[in-house]
PDB file of C-alpha atoms in Angstrom:
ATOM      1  CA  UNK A   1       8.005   1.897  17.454  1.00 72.00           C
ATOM      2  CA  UNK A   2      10.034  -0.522  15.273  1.00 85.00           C
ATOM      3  CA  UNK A   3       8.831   0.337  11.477  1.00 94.00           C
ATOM      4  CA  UNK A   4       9.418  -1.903   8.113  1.00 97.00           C
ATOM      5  CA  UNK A   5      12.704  -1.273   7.139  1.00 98.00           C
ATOM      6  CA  UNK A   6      13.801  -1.824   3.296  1.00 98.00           C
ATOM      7  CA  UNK A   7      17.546  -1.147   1.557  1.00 98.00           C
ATOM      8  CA  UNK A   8      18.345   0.379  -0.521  1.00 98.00           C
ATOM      9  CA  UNK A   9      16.455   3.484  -0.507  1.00 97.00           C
ATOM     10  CA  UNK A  10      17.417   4.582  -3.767  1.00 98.00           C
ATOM     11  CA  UNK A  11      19.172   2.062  -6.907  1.00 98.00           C
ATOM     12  CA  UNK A  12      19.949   2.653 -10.597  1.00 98.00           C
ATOM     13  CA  UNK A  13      20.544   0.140 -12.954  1.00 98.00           C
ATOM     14  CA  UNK A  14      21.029  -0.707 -16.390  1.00 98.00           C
ATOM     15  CA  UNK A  15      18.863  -2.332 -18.630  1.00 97.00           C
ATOM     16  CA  UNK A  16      19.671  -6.493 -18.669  1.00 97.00           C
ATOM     17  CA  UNK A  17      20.858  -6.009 -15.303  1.00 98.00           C
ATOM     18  CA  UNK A  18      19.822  -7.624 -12.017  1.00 98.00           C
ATOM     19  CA  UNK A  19      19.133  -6.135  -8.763  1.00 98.00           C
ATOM     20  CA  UNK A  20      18.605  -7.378  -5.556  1.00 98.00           C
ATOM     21  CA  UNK A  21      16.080  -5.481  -2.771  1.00 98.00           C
ATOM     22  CA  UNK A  22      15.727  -6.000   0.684  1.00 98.00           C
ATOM     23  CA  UNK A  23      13.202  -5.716   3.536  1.00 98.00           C
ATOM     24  CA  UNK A  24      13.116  -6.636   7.350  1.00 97.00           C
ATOM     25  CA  UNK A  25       9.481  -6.516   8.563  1.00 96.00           C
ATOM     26  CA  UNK A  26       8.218  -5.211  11.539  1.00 95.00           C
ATOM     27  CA  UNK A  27       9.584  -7.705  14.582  1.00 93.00           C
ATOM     28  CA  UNK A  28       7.076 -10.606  15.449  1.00 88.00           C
ATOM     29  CA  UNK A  29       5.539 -10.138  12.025  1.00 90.00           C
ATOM     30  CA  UNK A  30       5.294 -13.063  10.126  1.00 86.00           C
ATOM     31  CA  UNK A  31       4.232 -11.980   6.927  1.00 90.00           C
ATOM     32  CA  UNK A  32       5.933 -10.222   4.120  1.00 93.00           C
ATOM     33  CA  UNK A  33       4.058  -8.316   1.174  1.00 95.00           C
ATOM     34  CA  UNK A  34       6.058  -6.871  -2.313  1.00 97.00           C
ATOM     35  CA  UNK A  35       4.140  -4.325  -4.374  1.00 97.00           C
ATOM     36  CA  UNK A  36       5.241  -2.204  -7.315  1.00 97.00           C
ATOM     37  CA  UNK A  37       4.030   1.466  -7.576  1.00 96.00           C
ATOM     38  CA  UNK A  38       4.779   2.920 -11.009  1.00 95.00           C
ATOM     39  CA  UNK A  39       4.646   6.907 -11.485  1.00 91.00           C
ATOM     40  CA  UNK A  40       1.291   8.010 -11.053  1.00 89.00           C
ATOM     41  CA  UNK A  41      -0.307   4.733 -10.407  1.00 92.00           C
ATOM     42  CA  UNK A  42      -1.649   2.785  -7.552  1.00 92.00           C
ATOM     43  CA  UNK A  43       0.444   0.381  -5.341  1.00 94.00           C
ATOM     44  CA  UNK A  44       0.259  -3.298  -7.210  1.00 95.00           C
ATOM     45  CA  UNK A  45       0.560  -6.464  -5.358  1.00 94.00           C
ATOM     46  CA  UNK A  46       3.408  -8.317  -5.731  1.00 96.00           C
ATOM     47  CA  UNK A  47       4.211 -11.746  -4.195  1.00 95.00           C
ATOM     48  CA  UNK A  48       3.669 -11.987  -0.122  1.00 93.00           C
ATOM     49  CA  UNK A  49       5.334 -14.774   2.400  1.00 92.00           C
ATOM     50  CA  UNK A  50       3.988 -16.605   5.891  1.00 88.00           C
ATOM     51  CA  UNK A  51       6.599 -18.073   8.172  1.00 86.00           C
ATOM     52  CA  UNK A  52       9.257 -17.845   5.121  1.00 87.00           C
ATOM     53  CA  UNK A  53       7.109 -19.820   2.626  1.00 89.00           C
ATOM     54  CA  UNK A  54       5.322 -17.955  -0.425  1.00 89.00           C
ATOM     55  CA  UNK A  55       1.795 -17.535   0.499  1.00 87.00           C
ATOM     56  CA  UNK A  56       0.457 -16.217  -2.704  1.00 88.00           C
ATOM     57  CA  UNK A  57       1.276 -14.104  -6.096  1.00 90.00           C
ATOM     58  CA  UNK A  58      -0.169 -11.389  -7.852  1.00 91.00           C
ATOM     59  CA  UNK A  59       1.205  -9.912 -11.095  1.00 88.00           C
ATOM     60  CA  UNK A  60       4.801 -10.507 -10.027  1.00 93.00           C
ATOM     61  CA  UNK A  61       6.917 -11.242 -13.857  1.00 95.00           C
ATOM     62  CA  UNK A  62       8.610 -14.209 -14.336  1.00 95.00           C
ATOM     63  CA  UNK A  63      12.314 -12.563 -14.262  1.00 97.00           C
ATOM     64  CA  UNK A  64      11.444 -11.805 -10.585  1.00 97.00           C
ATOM     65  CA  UNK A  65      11.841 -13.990  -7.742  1.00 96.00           C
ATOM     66  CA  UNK A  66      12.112 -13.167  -3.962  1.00 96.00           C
ATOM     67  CA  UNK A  67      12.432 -15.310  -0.574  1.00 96.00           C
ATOM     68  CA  UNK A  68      11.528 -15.095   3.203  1.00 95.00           C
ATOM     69  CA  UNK A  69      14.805 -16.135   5.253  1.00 94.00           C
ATOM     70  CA  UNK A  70      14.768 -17.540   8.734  1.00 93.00           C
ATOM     71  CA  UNK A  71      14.978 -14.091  10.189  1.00 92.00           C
ATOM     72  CA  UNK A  72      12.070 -13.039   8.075  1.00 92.00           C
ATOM     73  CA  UNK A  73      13.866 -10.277   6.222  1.00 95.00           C
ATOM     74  CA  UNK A  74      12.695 -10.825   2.847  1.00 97.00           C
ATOM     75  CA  UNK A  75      14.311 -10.314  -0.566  1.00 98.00           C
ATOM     76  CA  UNK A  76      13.047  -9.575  -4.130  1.00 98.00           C
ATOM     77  CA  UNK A  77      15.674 -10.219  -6.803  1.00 97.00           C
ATOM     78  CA  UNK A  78      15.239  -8.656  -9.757  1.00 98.00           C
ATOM     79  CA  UNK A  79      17.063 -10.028 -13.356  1.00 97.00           C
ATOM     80  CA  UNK A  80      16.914  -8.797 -16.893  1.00 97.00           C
ATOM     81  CA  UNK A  81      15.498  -5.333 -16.098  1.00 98.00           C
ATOM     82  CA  UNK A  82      13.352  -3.453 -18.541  1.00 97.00           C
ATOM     83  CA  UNK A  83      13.166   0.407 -18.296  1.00 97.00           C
ATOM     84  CA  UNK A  84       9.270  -0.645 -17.513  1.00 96.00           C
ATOM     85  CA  UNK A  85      10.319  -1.763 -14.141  1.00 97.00           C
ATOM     86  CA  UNK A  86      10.995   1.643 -12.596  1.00 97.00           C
ATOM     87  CA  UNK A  87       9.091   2.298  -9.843  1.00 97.00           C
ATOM     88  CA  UNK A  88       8.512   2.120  -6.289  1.00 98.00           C
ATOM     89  CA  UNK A  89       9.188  -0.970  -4.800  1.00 98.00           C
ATOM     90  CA  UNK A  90       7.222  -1.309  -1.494  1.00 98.00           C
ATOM     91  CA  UNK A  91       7.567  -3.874   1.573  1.00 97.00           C
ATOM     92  CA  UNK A  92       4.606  -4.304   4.059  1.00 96.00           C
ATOM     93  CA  UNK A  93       4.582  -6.643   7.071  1.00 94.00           C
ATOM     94  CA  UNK A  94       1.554  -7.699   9.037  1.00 91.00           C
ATOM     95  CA  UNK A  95       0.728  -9.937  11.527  1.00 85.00           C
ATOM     96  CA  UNK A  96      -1.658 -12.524  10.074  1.00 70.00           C
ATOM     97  CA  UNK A  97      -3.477 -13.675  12.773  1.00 53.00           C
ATOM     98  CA  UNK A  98      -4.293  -9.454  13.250  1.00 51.00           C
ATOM     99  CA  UNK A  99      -6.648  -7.598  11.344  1.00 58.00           C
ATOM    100  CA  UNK A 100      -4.904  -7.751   8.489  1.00 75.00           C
ATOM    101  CA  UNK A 101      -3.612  -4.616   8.898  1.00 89.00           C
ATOM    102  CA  UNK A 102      -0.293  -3.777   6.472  1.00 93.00           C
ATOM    103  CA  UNK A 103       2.353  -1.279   7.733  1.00 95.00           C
ATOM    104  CA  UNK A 104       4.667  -0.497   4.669  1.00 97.00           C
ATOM    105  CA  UNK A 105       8.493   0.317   4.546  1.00 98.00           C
ATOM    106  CA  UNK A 106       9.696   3.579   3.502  1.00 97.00           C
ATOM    107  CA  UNK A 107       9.974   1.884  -0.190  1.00 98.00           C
ATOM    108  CA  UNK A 108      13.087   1.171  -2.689  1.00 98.00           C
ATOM    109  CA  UNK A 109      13.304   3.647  -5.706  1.00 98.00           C
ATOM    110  CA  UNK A 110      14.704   1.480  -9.037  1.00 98.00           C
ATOM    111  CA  UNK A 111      15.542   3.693 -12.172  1.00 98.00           C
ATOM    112  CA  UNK A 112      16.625   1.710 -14.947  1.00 98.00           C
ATOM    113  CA  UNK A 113      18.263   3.526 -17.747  1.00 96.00           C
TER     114      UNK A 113
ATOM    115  CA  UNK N   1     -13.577  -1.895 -14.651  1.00 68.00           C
ATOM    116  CA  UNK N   2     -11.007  -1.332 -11.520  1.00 83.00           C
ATOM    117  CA  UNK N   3     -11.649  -3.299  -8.264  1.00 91.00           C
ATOM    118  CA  UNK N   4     -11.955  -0.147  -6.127  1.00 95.00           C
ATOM    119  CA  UNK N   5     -12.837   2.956  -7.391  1.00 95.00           C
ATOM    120  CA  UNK N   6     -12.715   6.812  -6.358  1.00 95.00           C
ATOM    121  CA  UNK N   7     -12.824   9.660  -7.520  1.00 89.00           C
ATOM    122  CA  UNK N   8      -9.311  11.463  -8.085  1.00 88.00           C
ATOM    123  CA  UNK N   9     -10.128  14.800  -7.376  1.00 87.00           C
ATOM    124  CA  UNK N  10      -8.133  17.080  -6.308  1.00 93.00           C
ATOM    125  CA  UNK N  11     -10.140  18.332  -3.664  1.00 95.00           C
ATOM    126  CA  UNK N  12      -8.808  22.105  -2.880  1.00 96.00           C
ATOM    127  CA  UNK N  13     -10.444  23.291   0.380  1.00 97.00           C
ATOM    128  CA  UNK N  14      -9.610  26.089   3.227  1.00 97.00           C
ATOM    129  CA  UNK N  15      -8.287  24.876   6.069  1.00 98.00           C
ATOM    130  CA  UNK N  16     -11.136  24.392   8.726  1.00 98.00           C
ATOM    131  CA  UNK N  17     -13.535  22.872   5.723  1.00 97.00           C
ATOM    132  CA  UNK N  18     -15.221  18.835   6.268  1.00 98.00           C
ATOM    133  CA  UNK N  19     -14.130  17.187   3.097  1.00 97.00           C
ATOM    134  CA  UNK N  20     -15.336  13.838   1.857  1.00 96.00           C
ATOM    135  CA  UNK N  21     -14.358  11.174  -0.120  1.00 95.00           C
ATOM    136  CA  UNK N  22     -15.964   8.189  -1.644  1.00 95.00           C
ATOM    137  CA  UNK N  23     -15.068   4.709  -2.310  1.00 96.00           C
ATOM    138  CA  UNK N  24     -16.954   1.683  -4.365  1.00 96.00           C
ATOM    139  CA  UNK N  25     -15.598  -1.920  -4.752  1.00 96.00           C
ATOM    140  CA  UNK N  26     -16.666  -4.596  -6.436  1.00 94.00           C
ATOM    141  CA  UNK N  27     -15.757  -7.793  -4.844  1.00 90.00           C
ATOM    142  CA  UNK N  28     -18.421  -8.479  -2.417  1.00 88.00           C
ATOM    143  CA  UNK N  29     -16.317 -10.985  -1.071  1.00 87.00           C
ATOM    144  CA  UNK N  30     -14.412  -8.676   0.542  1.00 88.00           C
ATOM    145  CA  UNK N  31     -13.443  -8.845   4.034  1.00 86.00           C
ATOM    146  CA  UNK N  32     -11.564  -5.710   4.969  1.00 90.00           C
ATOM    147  CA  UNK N  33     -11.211  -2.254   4.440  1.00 94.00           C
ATOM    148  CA  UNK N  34      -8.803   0.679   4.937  1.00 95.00           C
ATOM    149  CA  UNK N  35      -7.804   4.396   4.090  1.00 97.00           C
ATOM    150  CA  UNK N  36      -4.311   5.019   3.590  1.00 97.00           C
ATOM    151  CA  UNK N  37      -3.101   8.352   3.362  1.00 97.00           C
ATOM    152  CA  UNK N  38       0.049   9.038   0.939  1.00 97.00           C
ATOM    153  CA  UNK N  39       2.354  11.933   0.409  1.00 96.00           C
ATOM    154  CA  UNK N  40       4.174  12.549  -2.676  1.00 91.00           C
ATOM    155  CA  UNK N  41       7.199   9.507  -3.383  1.00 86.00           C
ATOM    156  CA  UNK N  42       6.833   8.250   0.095  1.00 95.00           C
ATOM    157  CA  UNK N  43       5.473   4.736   1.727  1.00 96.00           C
ATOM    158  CA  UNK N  44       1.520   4.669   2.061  1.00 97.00           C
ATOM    159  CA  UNK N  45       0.446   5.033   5.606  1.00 96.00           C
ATOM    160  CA  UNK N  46      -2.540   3.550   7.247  1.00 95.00           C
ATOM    161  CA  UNK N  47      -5.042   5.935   8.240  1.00 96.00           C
ATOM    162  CA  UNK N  48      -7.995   3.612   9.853  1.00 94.00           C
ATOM    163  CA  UNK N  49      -9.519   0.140   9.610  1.00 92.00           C
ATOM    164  CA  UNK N  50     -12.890   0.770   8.323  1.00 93.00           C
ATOM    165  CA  UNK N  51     -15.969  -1.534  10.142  1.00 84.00           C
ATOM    166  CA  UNK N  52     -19.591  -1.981   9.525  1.00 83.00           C
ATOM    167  CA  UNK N  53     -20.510  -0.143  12.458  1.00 84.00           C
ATOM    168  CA  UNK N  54     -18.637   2.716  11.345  1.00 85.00           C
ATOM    169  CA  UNK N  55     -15.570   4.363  13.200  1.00 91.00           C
ATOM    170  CA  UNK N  56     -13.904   7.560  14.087  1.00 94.00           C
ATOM    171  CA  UNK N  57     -10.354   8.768  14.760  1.00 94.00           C
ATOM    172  CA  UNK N  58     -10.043  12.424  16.083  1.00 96.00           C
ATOM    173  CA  UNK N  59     -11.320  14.447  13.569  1.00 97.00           C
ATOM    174  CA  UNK N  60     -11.884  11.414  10.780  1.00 97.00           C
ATOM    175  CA  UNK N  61     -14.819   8.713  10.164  1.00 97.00           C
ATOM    176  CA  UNK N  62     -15.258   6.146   8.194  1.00 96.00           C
ATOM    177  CA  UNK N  63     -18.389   3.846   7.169  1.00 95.00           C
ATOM    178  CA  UNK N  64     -18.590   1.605   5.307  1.00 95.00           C
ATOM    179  CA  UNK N  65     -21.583   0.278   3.815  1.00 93.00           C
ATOM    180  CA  UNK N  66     -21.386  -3.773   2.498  1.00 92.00           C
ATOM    181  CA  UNK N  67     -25.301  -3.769   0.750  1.00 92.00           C
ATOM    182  CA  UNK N  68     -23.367  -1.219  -1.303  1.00 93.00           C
ATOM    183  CA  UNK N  69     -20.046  -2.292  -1.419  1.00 94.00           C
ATOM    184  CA  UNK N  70     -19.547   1.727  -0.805  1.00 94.00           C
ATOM    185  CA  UNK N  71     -16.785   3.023   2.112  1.00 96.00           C
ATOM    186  CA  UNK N  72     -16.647   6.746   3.354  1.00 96.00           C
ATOM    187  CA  UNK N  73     -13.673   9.262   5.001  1.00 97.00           C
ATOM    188  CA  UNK N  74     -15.027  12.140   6.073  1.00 97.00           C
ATOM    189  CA  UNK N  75     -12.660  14.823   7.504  1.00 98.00           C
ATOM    190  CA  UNK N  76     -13.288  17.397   9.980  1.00 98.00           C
ATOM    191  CA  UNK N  77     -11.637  20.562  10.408  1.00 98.00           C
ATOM    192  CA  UNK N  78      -8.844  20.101   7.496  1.00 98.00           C
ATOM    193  CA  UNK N  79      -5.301  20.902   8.826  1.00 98.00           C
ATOM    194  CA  UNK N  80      -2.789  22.317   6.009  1.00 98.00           C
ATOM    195  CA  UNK N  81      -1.135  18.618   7.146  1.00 97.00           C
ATOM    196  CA  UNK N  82      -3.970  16.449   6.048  1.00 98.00           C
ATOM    197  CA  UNK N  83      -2.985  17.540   2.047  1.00 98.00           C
ATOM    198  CA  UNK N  84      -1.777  13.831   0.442  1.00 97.00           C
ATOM    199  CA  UNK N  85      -3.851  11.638  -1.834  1.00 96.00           C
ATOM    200  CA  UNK N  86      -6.113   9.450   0.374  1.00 97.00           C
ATOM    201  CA  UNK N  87      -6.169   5.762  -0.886  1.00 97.00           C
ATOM    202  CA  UNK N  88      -9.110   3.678  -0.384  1.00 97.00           C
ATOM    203  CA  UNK N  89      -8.124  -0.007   0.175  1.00 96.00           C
ATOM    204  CA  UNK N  90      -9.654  -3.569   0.407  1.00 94.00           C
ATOM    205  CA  UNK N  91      -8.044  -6.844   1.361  1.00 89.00           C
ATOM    206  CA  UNK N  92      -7.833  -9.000  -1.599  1.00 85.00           C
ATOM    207  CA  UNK N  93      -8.642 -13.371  -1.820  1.00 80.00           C
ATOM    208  CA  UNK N  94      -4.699 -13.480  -1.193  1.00 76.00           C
ATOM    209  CA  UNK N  95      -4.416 -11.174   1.878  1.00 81.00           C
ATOM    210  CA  UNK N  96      -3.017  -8.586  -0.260  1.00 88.00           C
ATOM    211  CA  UNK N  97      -4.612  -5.000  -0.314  1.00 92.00           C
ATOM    212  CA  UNK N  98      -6.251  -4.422  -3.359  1.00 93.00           C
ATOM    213  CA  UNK N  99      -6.166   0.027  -4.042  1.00 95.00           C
ATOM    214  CA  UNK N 100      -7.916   2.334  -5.340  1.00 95.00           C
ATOM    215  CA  UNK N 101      -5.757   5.231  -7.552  1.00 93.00           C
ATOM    216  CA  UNK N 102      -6.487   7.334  -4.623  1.00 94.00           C
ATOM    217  CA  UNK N 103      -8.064  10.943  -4.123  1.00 95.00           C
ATOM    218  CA  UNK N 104      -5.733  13.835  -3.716  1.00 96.00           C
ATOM    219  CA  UNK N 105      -6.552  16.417  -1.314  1.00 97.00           C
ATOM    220  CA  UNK N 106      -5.116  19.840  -0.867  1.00 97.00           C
ATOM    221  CA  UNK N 107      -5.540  22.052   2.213  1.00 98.00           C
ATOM    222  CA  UNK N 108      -4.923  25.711   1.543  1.00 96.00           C
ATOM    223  CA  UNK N 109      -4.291  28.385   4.149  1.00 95.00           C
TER     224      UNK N 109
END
C-alpha cells in the first residue's frame, strides 16, 4: 500500500538559511499533519491542513510557514534557521472523516550547522 | 506536568516474556487513543487504536480505562522484533496526536 511520502530524506543547512520540506500524503487523504521530533524527545505537533486550508497550529515558530496545494502534497518552509531546529521533521496524513488514525512519512532529517 | 505520561523504562526481557506498559493522560476530554511503536531515527508506526471495550492484535492488547484516564499494551510472547520504544498517544482538541516520551523495550535472545 501507498505510504506518506516526504523529500528530502536527509538536508543540511546553515544557520540564517531557509529550507524548504516536502510531503505527499497518503492518496484520498485529505489531511496533512507537521511535527518536529528533536533528539531524544517526543514527536511535537506542528501545524496540520484539511482540503488545503490550515486547520489548526501547535507550537509551530513564527519563521515557519507551510501550505496544502491542490494535489495535497504539503510543504513546510523553513527561514532563518537556528541550530535549535535540528530534528526530525515528520509528515502524517489521515483521513478525517476515519478514526483519526495518523500514518506518518518516513521523516526529513535537518542538521543545521 | 506532561499530557501523557509513561514510564521510560527500558524494559529488558527474554524473548517469550508478557511485558507491559502503562499510560496516564490528563485531558479527560480526550477522544482517542493509540500505541505507536518506534525504532531508532525512523517514522513512528501505528501499532493499534485503543477502545473502551478493550482490543487485541495477535499477540498485543490494549485497554483503556476513561474513569482513569489510564491505557494499557500488554505483549505476549516478545519476539527479538518487538524491541523499539512504544509510544502511548492521544488525539489532541486540534486532531493532532498528543505523545507520550515513550517506553523503550528490549527483547534479548
Amino acid at each position: 500500500a501507498a505510504g506518506v511520502i516526504q523529500s528530502p530524506r536527509h538536508l543540511i543547512k546553515e544557520k540564517r538559511e531557509t529550507a524548504t520540506l516536502k510531503c505527499y500524503p497518503i492518496p484520498r487523504h485529505d489531511t496533512v499533519y507537521w511535527y518536529q521530533q528533536g533528539p531524544g524527545q517526543d514527536p511535537q505537533f506542528l501545524i496540520s491542513f484539511y482540503e488545503k486550508m490550515q486547520s489548526d497550529k501547535g507550537s509551530i515558530p513564527d519563521r515557519f510557514s507551510a501550505q496544502q496545494f491542490s494535489d495535497y502534497h504539503s510543504e513546510l518552509n523553513m527561514s532563518s534557521l537556528e541550530l535549535g531546529d535540528s530534528a526530525l521533521y515528520f509528515c502524517a496524513s489521515s483521513l478525517v472523516q476515519g478514526s483519526y488514525e495518523q500514518y506518518f512519512g518516513p521523516g526529513t532529517r535537518l542538521t543545521v550547522t | 506536568r506532561k499530557e501523557v505520561e509513561q514510564d521510560p523504562g527500558p524494559f529488558n526481557v527474554p524473548e517469550g516474556a508478557t511485558v507491559a506498559f502503562n499510560c496516564t493522560y490528563s485531558n479527560s476530554a480526550s477522544q482517542s487513543f493509540f500505541w505507536y511503536r518506534q525504532d531508532c531515527r525512523k517514522e513512528p508506526k501505528l501499532l493499534m487504536s485503543v477502545y473502551s471495550s478493550g482490543n487485541e492484535d495477535g499477540r498485543f492488547t490494549a485497554q483503556l480505562n476513561r474513569a482513569s484516564q489510564y491505557i494499557s499494551l500488554l505483549i505476549r510472547d516478545s519476539k527479538l522484533s518487538d524491541s523499539a520504544t512504544y509510544l502511548c498517544v492521544v488525539s489532541g482538541s486540534q486532531g493532532n496526536l498528543i505523545f507520550g516520551k515513550g517506553t523503550k523495550l528490549s527483547v534479548k535472545p
